PDB file of C-alpha atoms in Angstrom:
ATOM      1  CA  UNK A   5       0.000   0.000   0.000  1.00 41.00           C
ATOM      2  CA  UNK A   6       2.830   2.425   0.815  1.00 40.00           C
ATOM      3  CA  UNK A   7       4.141   1.884  -2.715  1.00 43.00           C
ATOM      4  CA  UNK A   8       0.862   3.058  -4.270  1.00 42.00           C
ATOM      5  CA  UNK A   9       0.562   6.186  -2.027  1.00 41.00           C
ATOM      6  CA  UNK A  10       4.098   7.355  -2.841  1.00 43.00           C
ATOM      7  CA  UNK A  11       3.305   8.333  -6.404  1.00 51.00           C
ATOM      8  CA  UNK A  12       1.086  11.399  -5.684  1.00 51.00           C
ATOM      9  CA  UNK A  13       3.558  12.614  -3.080  1.00 53.00           C
ATOM     10  CA  UNK A  14       6.408  12.445  -5.581  1.00 48.00           C
ATOM     11  CA  UNK A  15       4.375  14.278  -8.191  1.00 45.00           C
ATOM     12  CA  UNK A  16       3.457  16.983  -5.681  1.00 45.00           C
ATOM     13  CA  UNK A  17       7.125  17.484  -4.741  1.00 49.00           C
ATOM     14  CA  UNK A  18       8.110  17.746  -8.377  1.00 42.00           C
ATOM     15  CA  UNK A  19       5.474  20.425  -8.955  1.00 39.00           C
ATOM     16  CA  UNK A  20       6.767  22.441  -6.012  1.00 45.00           C
ATOM     17  CA  UNK A  21      10.329  22.214  -7.283  1.00 45.00           C
ATOM     18  CA  UNK A  22       9.261  23.240 -10.769  1.00 39.00           C
ATOM     19  CA  UNK A  23       7.292  26.207  -9.443  1.00 39.00           C
ATOM     20  CA  UNK A  24      10.165  27.384  -7.235  1.00 45.00           C
ATOM     21  CA  UNK A  25      12.712  27.069 -10.028  1.00 43.00           C
ATOM     22  CA  UNK A  26      10.518  29.098 -12.380  1.00 39.00           C
ATOM     23  CA  UNK A  27      11.056  32.113 -10.146  1.00 41.00           C
ATOM     24  CA  UNK A  28      14.791  32.222 -10.851  1.00 44.00           C
ATOM     25  CA  UNK A  29      14.948  30.834 -14.414  1.00 47.00           C
ATOM     26  CA  UNK A  30      12.731  32.372 -17.039  1.00 50.00           C
ATOM     27  CA  UNK A  31      11.982  30.046 -19.934  1.00 50.00           C
ATOM     28  CA  UNK A  32      10.766  32.839 -22.216  1.00 64.00           C
ATOM     29  CA  UNK A  33      12.830  35.634 -23.682  1.00 68.00           C
ATOM     30  CA  UNK A  34      12.109  38.582 -25.969  1.00 79.00           C
ATOM     31  CA  UNK A  35      12.630  38.034 -29.670  1.00 79.00           C
ATOM     32  CA  UNK A  36      14.241  41.412 -30.182  1.00 81.00           C
ATOM     33  CA  UNK A  37      17.781  41.583 -31.509  1.00 87.00           C
ATOM     34  CA  UNK A  38      20.104  42.702 -28.691  1.00 89.00           C
ATOM     35  CA  UNK A  39      22.009  45.957 -28.975  1.00 90.00           C
ATOM     36  CA  UNK A  40      25.647  45.661 -27.941  1.00 93.00           C
ATOM     37  CA  UNK A  41      26.935  47.787 -25.084  1.00 93.00           C
ATOM     38  CA  UNK A  42      30.708  47.780 -24.571  1.00 95.00           C
ATOM     39  CA  UNK A  43      31.890  49.066 -21.202  1.00 95.00           C
ATOM     40  CA  UNK A  44      35.401  49.109 -19.664  1.00 95.00           C
ATOM     41  CA  UNK A  45      36.144  46.815 -16.783  1.00 94.00           C
ATOM     42  CA  UNK A  46      35.787  48.496 -13.397  1.00 92.00           C
ATOM     43  CA  UNK A  47      33.455  51.196 -14.705  1.00 92.00           C
ATOM     44  CA  UNK A  48      29.785  51.874 -13.994  1.00 93.00           C
ATOM     45  CA  UNK A  49      26.881  51.374 -16.372  1.00 93.00           C
ATOM     46  CA  UNK A  50      23.108  51.838 -15.994  1.00 92.00           C
ATOM     47  CA  UNK A  51      20.410  50.002 -17.973  1.00 91.00           C
ATOM     48  CA  UNK A  52      16.927  51.419 -18.403  1.00 88.00           C
ATOM     49  CA  UNK A  53      13.790  49.412 -19.103  1.00 85.00           C
ATOM     50  CA  UNK A  54      12.644  51.359 -22.156  1.00 80.00           C
ATOM     51  CA  UNK A  55      10.151  52.720 -22.889  1.00 73.00           C
ATOM     52  CA  UNK A  56      10.222  54.203 -19.407  1.00 70.00           C
ATOM     53  CA  UNK A  57       7.200  53.865 -17.103  1.00 70.00           C
ATOM     54  CA  UNK A  58       6.818  54.206 -13.350  1.00 74.00           C
ATOM     55  CA  UNK A  59       5.744  50.556 -13.077  1.00 78.00           C
ATOM     56  CA  UNK A  60       7.911  47.884 -11.510  1.00 87.00           C
ATOM     57  CA  UNK A  61      10.159  45.903 -13.857  1.00 89.00           C
ATOM     58  CA  UNK A  62      11.946  42.603 -13.536  1.00 91.00           C
ATOM     59  CA  UNK A  63      15.451  42.307 -14.981  1.00 93.00           C
ATOM     60  CA  UNK A  64      16.878  39.100 -16.407  1.00 94.00           C
ATOM     61  CA  UNK A  65      20.340  38.034 -17.479  1.00 93.00           C
ATOM     62  CA  UNK A  66      20.516  34.969 -19.684  1.00 89.00           C
ATOM     63  CA  UNK A  67      16.997  33.958 -18.539  1.00 87.00           C
ATOM     64  CA  UNK A  68      17.875  34.331 -14.828  1.00 91.00           C
ATOM     65  CA  UNK A  69      16.149  36.890 -12.600  1.00 92.00           C
ATOM     66  CA  UNK A  70      18.782  39.248 -11.233  1.00 93.00           C
ATOM     67  CA  UNK A  71      16.868  42.279  -9.877  1.00 92.00           C
ATOM     68  CA  UNK A  72      13.497  43.989  -9.568  1.00 91.00           C
ATOM     69  CA  UNK A  73      13.223  47.728 -10.143  1.00 89.00           C
ATOM     70  CA  UNK A  74      10.486  49.363  -8.054  1.00 84.00           C
ATOM     71  CA  UNK A  75       9.017  52.527  -9.518  1.00 73.00           C
ATOM     72  CA  UNK A  76      11.433  55.439  -9.332  1.00 79.00           C
ATOM     73  CA  UNK A  77      14.116  53.568  -7.413  1.00 85.00           C
ATOM     74  CA  UNK A  78      17.259  52.116  -8.907  1.00 88.00           C
ATOM     75  CA  UNK A  79      18.278  48.495  -8.479  1.00 90.00           C
ATOM     76  CA  UNK A  80      21.941  47.813  -7.689  1.00 92.00           C
ATOM     77  CA  UNK A  81      23.290  44.551  -9.112  1.00 92.00           C
ATOM     78  CA  UNK A  82      24.649  42.317  -6.328  1.00 89.00           C
ATOM     79  CA  UNK A  83      24.715  45.277  -3.930  1.00 87.00           C
ATOM     80  CA  UNK A  84      28.026  46.574  -5.252  1.00 89.00           C
ATOM     81  CA  UNK A  85      29.546  49.957  -4.539  1.00 87.00           C
ATOM     82  CA  UNK A  86      31.462  52.161  -7.002  1.00 86.00           C
ATOM     83  CA  UNK A  87      35.208  51.613  -7.098  1.00 81.00           C
ATOM     84  CA  UNK A  88      36.261  55.268  -7.102  1.00 75.00           C
ATOM     85  CA  UNK A  89      33.838  56.487  -4.441  1.00 73.00           C
ATOM     86  CA  UNK A  90      30.243  57.650  -4.479  1.00 74.00           C
ATOM     87  CA  UNK A  91      28.609  58.156  -7.886  1.00 76.00           C
ATOM     88  CA  UNK A  92      25.314  59.989  -8.124  1.00 81.00           C
ATOM     89  CA  UNK A  93      22.878  58.346 -10.544  1.00 85.00           C
ATOM     90  CA  UNK A  94      19.279  59.664 -10.837  1.00 83.00           C
ATOM     91  CA  UNK A  95      16.628  57.401  -9.279  1.00 83.00           C
ATOM     92  CA  UNK A  96      14.412  56.784 -12.284  1.00 81.00           C
ATOM     93  CA  UNK A  97      14.343  52.990 -12.339  1.00 84.00           C
ATOM     94  CA  UNK A  98      17.822  52.072 -13.617  1.00 89.00           C
ATOM     95  CA  UNK A  99      19.546  48.749 -13.196  1.00 92.00           C
ATOM     96  CA  UNK A 100      22.947  49.993 -12.028  1.00 93.00           C
ATOM     97  CA  UNK A 101      26.067  47.842 -12.325  1.00 94.00           C
ATOM     98  CA  UNK A 102      28.963  49.212 -10.312  1.00 94.00           C
ATOM     99  CA  UNK A 103      32.551  47.995 -10.826  1.00 93.00           C
ATOM    100  CA  UNK A 104      31.802  46.002 -13.969  1.00 94.00           C
ATOM    101  CA  UNK A 105      33.584  42.628 -14.086  1.00 94.00           C
ATOM    102  CA  UNK A 106      34.096  40.001 -16.770  1.00 94.00           C
ATOM    103  CA  UNK A 107      31.430  37.742 -15.276  1.00 94.00           C
ATOM    104  CA  UNK A 108      28.838  40.475 -15.837  1.00 95.00           C
ATOM    105  CA  UNK A 109      28.827  39.796 -19.571  1.00 95.00           C
ATOM    106  CA  UNK A 110      25.573  38.472 -20.947  1.00 94.00           C
ATOM    107  CA  UNK A 111      22.207  39.387 -22.453  1.00 94.00           C
ATOM    108  CA  UNK A 112      20.105  41.670 -20.256  1.00 95.00           C
ATOM    109  CA  UNK A 113      16.401  42.370 -20.743  1.00 93.00           C
ATOM    110  CA  UNK A 114      13.462  43.485 -18.631  1.00 90.00           C
ATOM    111  CA  UNK A 115       9.714  42.919 -18.361  1.00 89.00           C
ATOM    112  CA  UNK A 116       7.263  45.502 -17.040  1.00 86.00           C
ATOM    113  CA  UNK A 117       4.633  44.314 -14.564  1.00 85.00           C
ATOM    114  CA  UNK A 118       1.806  46.630 -15.619  1.00 82.00           C
ATOM    115  CA  UNK A 119       1.526  45.283 -19.181  1.00 80.00           C
ATOM    116  CA  UNK A 120       3.906  42.272 -19.085  1.00 82.00           C
ATOM    117  CA  UNK A 121       5.735  43.645 -22.139  1.00 85.00           C
ATOM    118  CA  UNK A 122       9.419  43.353 -22.809  1.00 88.00           C
ATOM    119  CA  UNK A 123      11.757  46.271 -22.815  1.00 86.00           C
ATOM    120  CA  UNK A 124      15.040  46.755 -24.647  1.00 86.00           C
ATOM    121  CA  UNK A 125      17.540  43.901 -24.915  1.00 92.00           C
ATOM    122  CA  UNK A 126      21.232  44.608 -24.209  1.00 93.00           C
ATOM    123  CA  UNK A 127      24.251  42.436 -24.867  1.00 94.00           C
ATOM    124  CA  UNK A 128      26.793  43.587 -22.342  1.00 95.00           C
ATOM    125  CA  UNK A 129      30.439  43.256 -23.410  1.00 96.00           C
ATOM    126  CA  UNK A 130      33.312  44.029 -21.044  1.00 96.00           C
ATOM    127  CA  UNK A 131      36.481  45.625 -22.413  1.00 96.00           C
ATOM    128  CA  UNK A 132      39.685  44.706 -20.567  1.00 96.00           C
ATOM    129  CA  UNK A 133      43.417  44.123 -20.798  1.00 96.00           C
ATOM    130  CA  UNK A 134      44.918  41.538 -18.468  1.00 95.00           C
ATOM    131  CA  UNK A 135      48.289  42.106 -16.855  1.00 93.00           C
ATOM    132  CA  UNK A 136      51.240  40.175 -18.229  1.00 93.00           C
ATOM    133  CA  UNK A 137      52.152  37.500 -15.711  1.00 90.00           C
ATOM    134  CA  UNK A 138      55.598  37.631 -14.126  1.00 88.00           C
ATOM    135  CA  UNK A 139      56.665  34.299 -15.625  1.00 91.00           C
ATOM    136  CA  UNK A 140      56.129  35.567 -19.185  1.00 92.00           C
ATOM    137  CA  UNK A 141      58.966  37.454 -20.819  1.00 93.00           C
ATOM    138  CA  UNK A 142      59.777  38.819 -24.244  1.00 95.00           C
ATOM    139  CA  UNK A 143      61.009  35.941 -26.404  1.00 94.00           C
ATOM    140  CA  UNK A 144      64.307  36.732 -28.165  1.00 93.00           C
ATOM    141  CA  UNK A 145      65.378  34.580 -31.122  1.00 92.00           C
ATOM    142  CA  UNK A 146      68.215  33.737 -31.226  1.00 90.00           C
ATOM    143  CA  UNK A 147      68.790  33.974 -27.504  1.00 87.00           C
ATOM    144  CA  UNK A 148      72.330  35.280 -28.092  1.00 86.00           C
ATOM    145  CA  UNK A 149      72.296  38.073 -30.720  1.00 87.00           C
ATOM    146  CA  UNK A 150      74.668  37.770 -33.681  1.00 86.00           C
ATOM    147  CA  UNK A 151      76.032  40.811 -35.451  1.00 85.00           C
ATOM    148  CA  UNK A 152      74.652  41.276 -38.935  1.00 84.00           C
ATOM    149  CA  UNK A 153      71.959  38.626 -38.494  1.00 88.00           C
ATOM    150  CA  UNK A 154      68.197  39.152 -37.981  1.00 92.00           C
ATOM    151  CA  UNK A 155      66.919  39.346 -34.410  1.00 93.00           C
ATOM    152  CA  UNK A 156      63.279  38.514 -33.608  1.00 95.00           C
ATOM    153  CA  UNK A 157      61.468  39.695 -30.464  1.00 95.00           C
ATOM    154  CA  UNK A 158      58.002  38.348 -29.608  1.00 96.00           C
ATOM    155  CA  UNK A 159      55.750  40.131 -27.139  1.00 96.00           C
ATOM    156  CA  UNK A 160      53.723  37.916 -24.748  1.00 95.00           C
ATOM    157  CA  UNK A 161      50.266  39.332 -25.485  1.00 94.00           C
ATOM    158  CA  UNK A 162      47.788  38.797 -22.606  1.00 94.00           C
ATOM    159  CA  UNK A 163      44.052  38.294 -22.927  1.00 94.00           C
ATOM    160  CA  UNK A 164      42.316  41.473 -24.026  1.00 95.00           C
ATOM    161  CA  UNK A 165      39.064  42.641 -25.585  1.00 95.00           C
ATOM    162  CA  UNK A 166      38.701  44.335 -27.981  1.00 95.00           C
ATOM    163  CA  UNK A 167      41.941  43.249 -29.706  1.00 95.00           C
ATOM    164  CA  UNK A 168      44.656  45.583 -28.421  1.00 95.00           C
ATOM    165  CA  UNK A 169      47.210  47.624 -30.327  1.00 95.00           C
ATOM    166  CA  UNK A 170      50.816  46.581 -29.692  1.00 95.00           C
ATOM    167  CA  UNK A 171      53.612  49.148 -29.973  1.00 94.00           C
ATOM    168  CA  UNK A 172      57.351  48.903 -29.296  1.00 95.00           C
ATOM    169  CA  UNK A 173      59.788  51.353 -27.756  1.00 93.00           C
ATOM    170  CA  UNK A 174      63.582  51.175 -27.514  1.00 92.00           C
ATOM    171  CA  UNK A 175      65.098  53.118 -24.631  1.00 89.00           C
ATOM    172  CA  UNK A 176      61.703  54.846 -24.192  1.00 89.00           C
ATOM    173  CA  UNK A 177      61.673  56.053 -27.823  1.00 89.00           C
ATOM    174  CA  UNK A 178      59.247  54.817 -30.496  1.00 89.00           C
ATOM    175  CA  UNK A 179      60.940  52.644 -33.080  1.00 85.00           C
ATOM    176  CA  UNK A 180      59.676  54.909 -35.869  1.00 76.00           C
ATOM    177  CA  UNK A 181      61.947  57.694 -34.494  1.00 74.00           C
ATOM    178  CA  UNK A 182      65.095  55.576 -34.256  1.00 74.00           C
ATOM    179  CA  UNK A 183      65.950  53.541 -37.340  1.00 71.00           C
ATOM    180  CA  UNK A 184      64.461  51.909 -40.405  1.00 76.00           C
ATOM    181  CA  UNK A 185      65.943  48.554 -39.365  1.00 84.00           C
ATOM    182  CA  UNK A 186      62.901  47.769 -37.184  1.00 89.00           C
ATOM    183  CA  UNK A 187      59.811  46.022 -38.544  1.00 91.00           C
ATOM    184  CA  UNK A 188      56.832  45.536 -36.205  1.00 91.00           C
ATOM    185  CA  UNK A 189      53.751  43.407 -36.849  1.00 93.00           C
ATOM    186  CA  UNK A 190      50.216  43.506 -35.349  1.00 92.00           C
ATOM    187  CA  UNK A 191      50.708  40.160 -33.596  1.00 93.00           C
ATOM    188  CA  UNK A 192      53.429  41.660 -31.374  1.00 93.00           C
ATOM    189  CA  UNK A 193      56.514  40.532 -33.307  1.00 95.00           C
ATOM    190  CA  UNK A 194      59.451  42.900 -33.788  1.00 95.00           C
ATOM    191  CA  UNK A 195      62.207  42.074 -36.304  1.00 94.00           C
ATOM    192  CA  UNK A 196      65.593  43.770 -36.533  1.00 92.00           C
ATOM    193  CA  UNK A 197      66.844  42.960 -40.013  1.00 89.00           C
ATOM    194  CA  UNK A 198      70.566  43.472 -39.299  1.00 87.00           C
ATOM    195  CA  UNK A 199      71.494  43.528 -35.629  1.00 88.00           C
ATOM    196  CA  UNK A 200      74.390  45.854 -34.818  1.00 84.00           C
ATOM    197  CA  UNK A 201      75.974  47.694 -31.894  1.00 82.00           C
ATOM    198  CA  UNK A 202      73.456  50.563 -31.875  1.00 83.00           C
ATOM    199  CA  UNK A 203      70.562  48.159 -31.204  1.00 86.00           C
ATOM    200  CA  UNK A 204      71.446  47.563 -27.550  1.00 86.00           C
ATOM    201  CA  UNK A 205      69.141  48.790 -24.784  1.00 89.00           C
ATOM    202  CA  UNK A 206      65.696  48.358 -23.227  1.00 92.00           C
ATOM    203  CA  UNK A 207      63.014  46.919 -25.476  1.00 94.00           C
ATOM    204  CA  UNK A 208      59.441  47.370 -24.241  1.00 95.00           C
ATOM    205  CA  UNK A 209      56.199  46.199 -25.837  1.00 95.00           C
ATOM    206  CA  UNK A 210      53.027  48.057 -24.854  1.00 96.00           C
ATOM    207  CA  UNK A 211      49.557  46.488 -25.096  1.00 96.00           C
ATOM    208  CA  UNK A 212      46.743  49.067 -25.212  1.00 95.00           C
ATOM    209  CA  UNK A 213      43.055  49.422 -25.845  1.00 95.00           C
ATOM    210  CA  UNK A 214      40.584  51.980 -24.522  1.00 93.00           C
ATOM    211  CA  UNK A 215      39.954  49.885 -21.390  1.00 94.00           C
ATOM    212  CA  UNK A 216      43.484  49.342 -20.135  1.00 93.00           C
ATOM    213  CA  UNK A 217      47.212  49.032 -20.638  1.00 95.00           C
ATOM    214  CA  UNK A 218      49.895  46.469 -19.983  1.00 95.00           C
ATOM    215  CA  UNK A 219      53.589  46.268 -20.813  1.00 95.00           C
ATOM    216  CA  UNK A 220      56.639  44.046 -20.539  1.00 95.00           C
ATOM    217  CA  UNK A 221      60.311  44.832 -21.212  1.00 94.00           C
ATOM    218  CA  UNK A 222      63.640  43.161 -21.834  1.00 93.00           C
ATOM    219  CA  UNK A 223      67.243  44.350 -21.891  1.00 92.00           C
ATOM    220  CA  UNK A 224      69.736  43.310 -24.573  1.00 88.00           C
ATOM    221  CA  UNK A 225      73.297  43.715 -23.365  1.00 82.00           C
ATOM    222  CA  UNK A 226      76.543  43.724 -25.337  1.00 73.00           C
ATOM    223  CA  UNK A 227      77.841  40.940 -23.100  1.00 68.00           C
ATOM    224  CA  UNK A 228      75.374  38.610 -24.792  1.00 59.00           C
ATOM    225  CA  UNK A 229      76.748  39.457 -28.227  1.00 67.00           C
ATOM    226  CA  UNK A 230      78.450  36.961 -30.510  1.00 59.00           C
ATOM    227  CA  UNK A 231      80.869  38.628 -32.931  1.00 53.00           C
ATOM    228  CA  UNK A 232      82.587  36.160 -35.229  1.00 46.00           C
ATOM    229  CA  UNK A 233      84.154  36.487 -38.647  1.00 44.00           C
ATOM    230  CA  UNK A 234      81.147  34.794 -40.191  1.00 46.00           C
ATOM    231  CA  UNK A 235      78.830  37.262 -38.481  1.00 50.00           C
ATOM    232  CA  UNK A 236      80.858  40.262 -39.597  1.00 51.00           C
ATOM    233  CA  UNK A 237      81.015  39.088 -43.217  1.00 56.00           C
ATOM    234  CA  UNK A 238      77.304  39.675 -43.956  1.00 55.00           C
ATOM    235  CA  UNK A 239      77.537  43.047 -42.239  1.00 54.00           C
ATOM    236  CA  UNK A 240      80.373  44.100 -44.557  1.00 58.00           C
ATOM    237  CA  UNK A 241      78.569  42.749 -47.612  1.00 65.00           C
ATOM    238  CA  UNK A 242      75.320  44.457 -46.660  1.00 62.00           C
ATOM    239  CA  UNK A 243      77.155  47.722 -46.039  1.00 64.00           C
ATOM    240  CA  UNK A 244      78.845  47.554 -49.437  1.00 67.00           C
ATOM    241  CA  UNK A 245      75.608  46.726 -51.219  1.00 67.00           C
ATOM    242  CA  UNK A 246      73.821  49.572 -49.452  1.00 64.00           C
ATOM    243  CA  UNK A 247      76.620  51.981 -50.461  1.00 64.00           C
ATOM    244  CA  UNK A 248      76.453  50.811 -54.070  1.00 65.00           C
ATOM    245  CA  UNK A 249      72.701  51.398 -54.127  1.00 68.00           C
ATOM    246  CA  UNK A 250      73.098  54.921 -52.749  1.00 71.00           C
ATOM    247  CA  UNK A 251      72.304  57.706 -55.238  1.00 75.00           C
ATOM    248  CA  UNK A 252      74.998  59.984 -53.745  1.00 78.00           C
ATOM    249  CA  UNK A 253      77.614  57.285 -54.221  1.00 78.00           C
ATOM    250  CA  UNK A 254      76.590  56.789 -57.849  1.00 82.00           C
ATOM    251  CA  UNK A 255      76.777  60.548 -58.470  1.00 85.00           C
ATOM    252  CA  UNK A 256      80.277  60.797 -56.995  1.00 86.00           C
ATOM    253  CA  UNK A 257      81.352  57.728 -58.943  1.00 85.00           C
ATOM    254  CA  UNK A 258      80.099  59.307 -62.175  1.00 88.00           C
ATOM    255  CA  UNK A 259      82.000  62.516 -61.433  1.00 91.00           C
ATOM    256  CA  UNK A 260      85.162  60.525 -60.734  1.00 91.00           C
ATOM    257  CA  UNK A 261      84.882  58.523 -63.960  1.00 91.00           C
ATOM    258  CA  UNK A 262      84.225  61.665 -66.021  1.00 92.00           C
ATOM    259  CA  UNK A 263      87.186  63.503 -64.468  1.00 92.00           C
ATOM    260  CA  UNK A 264      89.448  60.531 -65.049  1.00 90.00           C
ATOM    261  CA  UNK A 265      88.406  60.249 -68.691  1.00 90.00           C
ATOM    262  CA  UNK A 266      89.079  63.941 -69.323  1.00 89.00           C
ATOM    263  CA  UNK A 267      92.463  63.720 -67.585  1.00 89.00           C
ATOM    264  CA  UNK A 268      93.509  60.676 -69.619  1.00 88.00           C
ATOM    265  CA  UNK A 269      92.442  62.414 -72.807  1.00 85.00           C
ATOM    266  CA  UNK A 270      94.512  65.494 -72.038  1.00 84.00           C
ATOM    267  CA  UNK A 271      97.575  63.465 -71.080  1.00 85.00           C
ATOM    268  CA  UNK A 272      97.389  61.434 -74.290  1.00 84.00           C
ATOM    269  CA  UNK A 273      96.898  64.590 -76.367  1.00 78.00           C
ATOM    270  CA  UNK A 274      99.898  66.349 -74.828  1.00 77.00           C
ATOM    271  CA  UNK A 275     102.228  63.361 -74.931  1.00 81.00           C
ATOM    272  CA  UNK A 276     101.351  61.817 -78.306  1.00 73.00           C
ATOM    273  CA  UNK A 277     100.283  64.750 -80.449  1.00 65.00           C
ATOM    274  CA  UNK A 278     103.147  66.286 -82.441  1.00 57.00           C
ATOM    275  CA  UNK A 279     102.758  69.966 -83.230  1.00 58.00           C
ATOM    276  CA  UNK A 280     102.794  70.727 -86.967  1.00 55.00           C
ATOM    277  CA  UNK A 281     103.877  74.296 -86.626  1.00 54.00           C
ATOM    278  CA  UNK A 282     107.431  75.596 -86.751  1.00 53.00           C
ATOM    279  CA  UNK A 283     109.366  75.611 -83.607  1.00 50.00           C
ATOM    280  CA  UNK A 284     108.750  78.539 -81.346  1.00 50.00           C
ATOM    281  CA  UNK A 285     111.374  80.644 -79.723  1.00 47.00           C
ATOM    282  CA  UNK A 286     110.244  80.187 -76.149  1.00 45.00           C
ATOM    283  CA  UNK A 287     108.789  77.067 -74.568  1.00 48.00           C
ATOM    284  CA  UNK A 288     105.795  78.888 -73.032  1.00 48.00           C
ATOM    285  CA  UNK A 289     104.555  79.605 -76.534  1.00 48.00           C
ATOM    286  CA  UNK A 290     103.750  75.922 -77.074  1.00 49.00           C
ATOM    287  CA  UNK A 291     101.726  75.665 -73.856  1.00 47.00           C
ATOM    288  CA  UNK A 292      99.965  79.004 -74.269  1.00 47.00           C
ATOM    289  CA  UNK A 293      98.360  78.134 -77.611  1.00 52.00           C
ATOM    290  CA  UNK A 294      95.682  75.508 -78.241  1.00 53.00           C
ATOM    291  CA  UNK A 295      96.189  73.080 -81.053  1.00 56.00           C
ATOM    292  CA  UNK A 296      93.012  72.597 -83.165  1.00 57.00           C
ATOM    293  CA  UNK A 297      93.541  68.849 -83.199  1.00 55.00           C
ATOM    294  CA  UNK A 298      93.040  68.535 -79.443  1.00 53.00           C
ATOM    295  CA  UNK A 299      89.304  68.862 -79.881  1.00 54.00           C
ATOM    296  CA  UNK A 300      88.313  68.783 -83.571  1.00 55.00           C
ATOM    297  CA  UNK A 301      84.992  70.380 -84.416  1.00 53.00           C
ATOM    298  CA  UNK A 302      85.053  72.985 -81.679  1.00 50.00           C
ATOM    299  CA  UNK A 303      85.893  76.657 -82.068  1.00 53.00           C
ATOM    300  CA  UNK A 304      88.577  77.973 -79.798  1.00 51.00           C
ATOM    301  CA  UNK A 305      89.461  81.519 -78.927  1.00 54.00           C
ATOM    302  CA  UNK A 306      92.643  82.872 -80.449  1.00 53.00           C
ATOM    303  CA  UNK A 307      94.562  84.875 -77.918  1.00 53.00           C
ATOM    304  CA  UNK A 308      97.015  87.479 -79.278  1.00 57.00           C
ATOM    305  CA  UNK A 309     100.535  86.849 -78.132  1.00 52.00           C
ATOM    306  CA  UNK A 310     103.173  89.353 -77.165  1.00 55.00           C
ATOM    307  CA  UNK A 311     106.167  89.833 -79.414  1.00 52.00           C
ATOM    308  CA  UNK A 312     108.345  87.690 -77.220  1.00 53.00           C
ATOM    309  CA  UNK A 313     106.320  84.619 -78.266  1.00 48.00           C
ATOM    310  CA  UNK A 314     106.414  85.256 -82.027  1.00 50.00           C
ATOM    311  CA  UNK A 315     107.414  82.396 -84.263  1.00 53.00           C
ATOM    312  CA  UNK A 316     111.089  82.293 -85.099  1.00 52.00           C
ATOM    313  CA  UNK A 317     110.479  82.275 -88.875  1.00 51.00           C
ATOM    314  CA  UNK A 318     108.382  85.423 -88.654  1.00 55.00           C
ATOM    315  CA  UNK A 319     111.316  87.496 -87.358  1.00 55.00           C
ATOM    316  CA  UNK A 320     113.057  89.694 -89.950  1.00 62.00           C
ATOM    317  CA  UNK A 321     116.444  88.444 -91.170  1.00 62.00           C
ATOM    318  CA  UNK A 322     119.423  89.936 -89.419  1.00 61.00           C
ATOM    319  CA  UNK A 323     120.944  93.050 -91.056  1.00 60.00           C
ATOM    320  CA  UNK A 324     123.938  92.328 -93.308  1.00 56.00           C
ATOM    321  CA  UNK A 325     126.946  94.550 -93.649  1.00 55.00           C
ATOM    322  CA  UNK A 326     126.556  96.440 -96.900  1.00 52.00           C
ATOM    323  CA  UNK A 327     129.611  97.992 -98.684  1.00 54.00           C
ATOM    324  CA  UNK A 328     129.914 101.673 -98.395  1.00 54.00           C
ATOM    325  CA  UNK A 329     128.723 103.380-101.489  1.00 44.00           C
TER     326      UNK A 329
END
């Protein structure tokens, strides 16, 4: 007999449990598309059951009852207090969330008691940047830098939302103000194409978004440097190739080649060209005139010469002794 009477008791207990659980878990939800609300971690946000009425409203998060707003009074989620002190928020029926944390993310919506209608639906997103743990350091590859070889530094990026921006500084200066040898990538990788002596110092990667900031640094010392003949060879080759590609170097090389060609031409003309004119009295006469064959096809100025440079054949014959008449 006890076996037959136990069935209604069990059913009654199940109904009580189902009724009690329906108070905390709501099986229905509004069909409206949620509007995203992004708030920084540790800040304060207030949700309003729109359109606003003075009636009581029940707030849900992911189908769980979290608070009841009574008329013109605000409801404080979990009884929290603001992190930075007292914050004055008007009492007009807000759901106030002080000191927002990651676990507060979810879909929030409300239902008014006077007409049982749903209000706005919010998808709460929390923006944050976690601190870099002490056991995570900047990864340097290779561990011992080699002169003239590439050096790769990888920043240990912590969890963050939205995706943070990663920037690098060397000795507290942005890499864009130092040298063109640095190449940074959005994933937090920094590459030095040709490591040299002026790349020593403090390297710091900074992780930022509008919600927070984190950083980690490393020091590269000259004592960790490996300088071998094989490591210096690519440095010399790269320096020579960079010099050869320089426009200033090519200009100076062109000037040198042109000057050398002109000098060789003049030396050959002076040494190999035989003058076809009669011998001059004084040696300076030969150097003061320009032979037309030095540069055929060009007009040259003819400079009048003083009498001391006149050709020997142009002088009058010496006076002979004539017999007295």
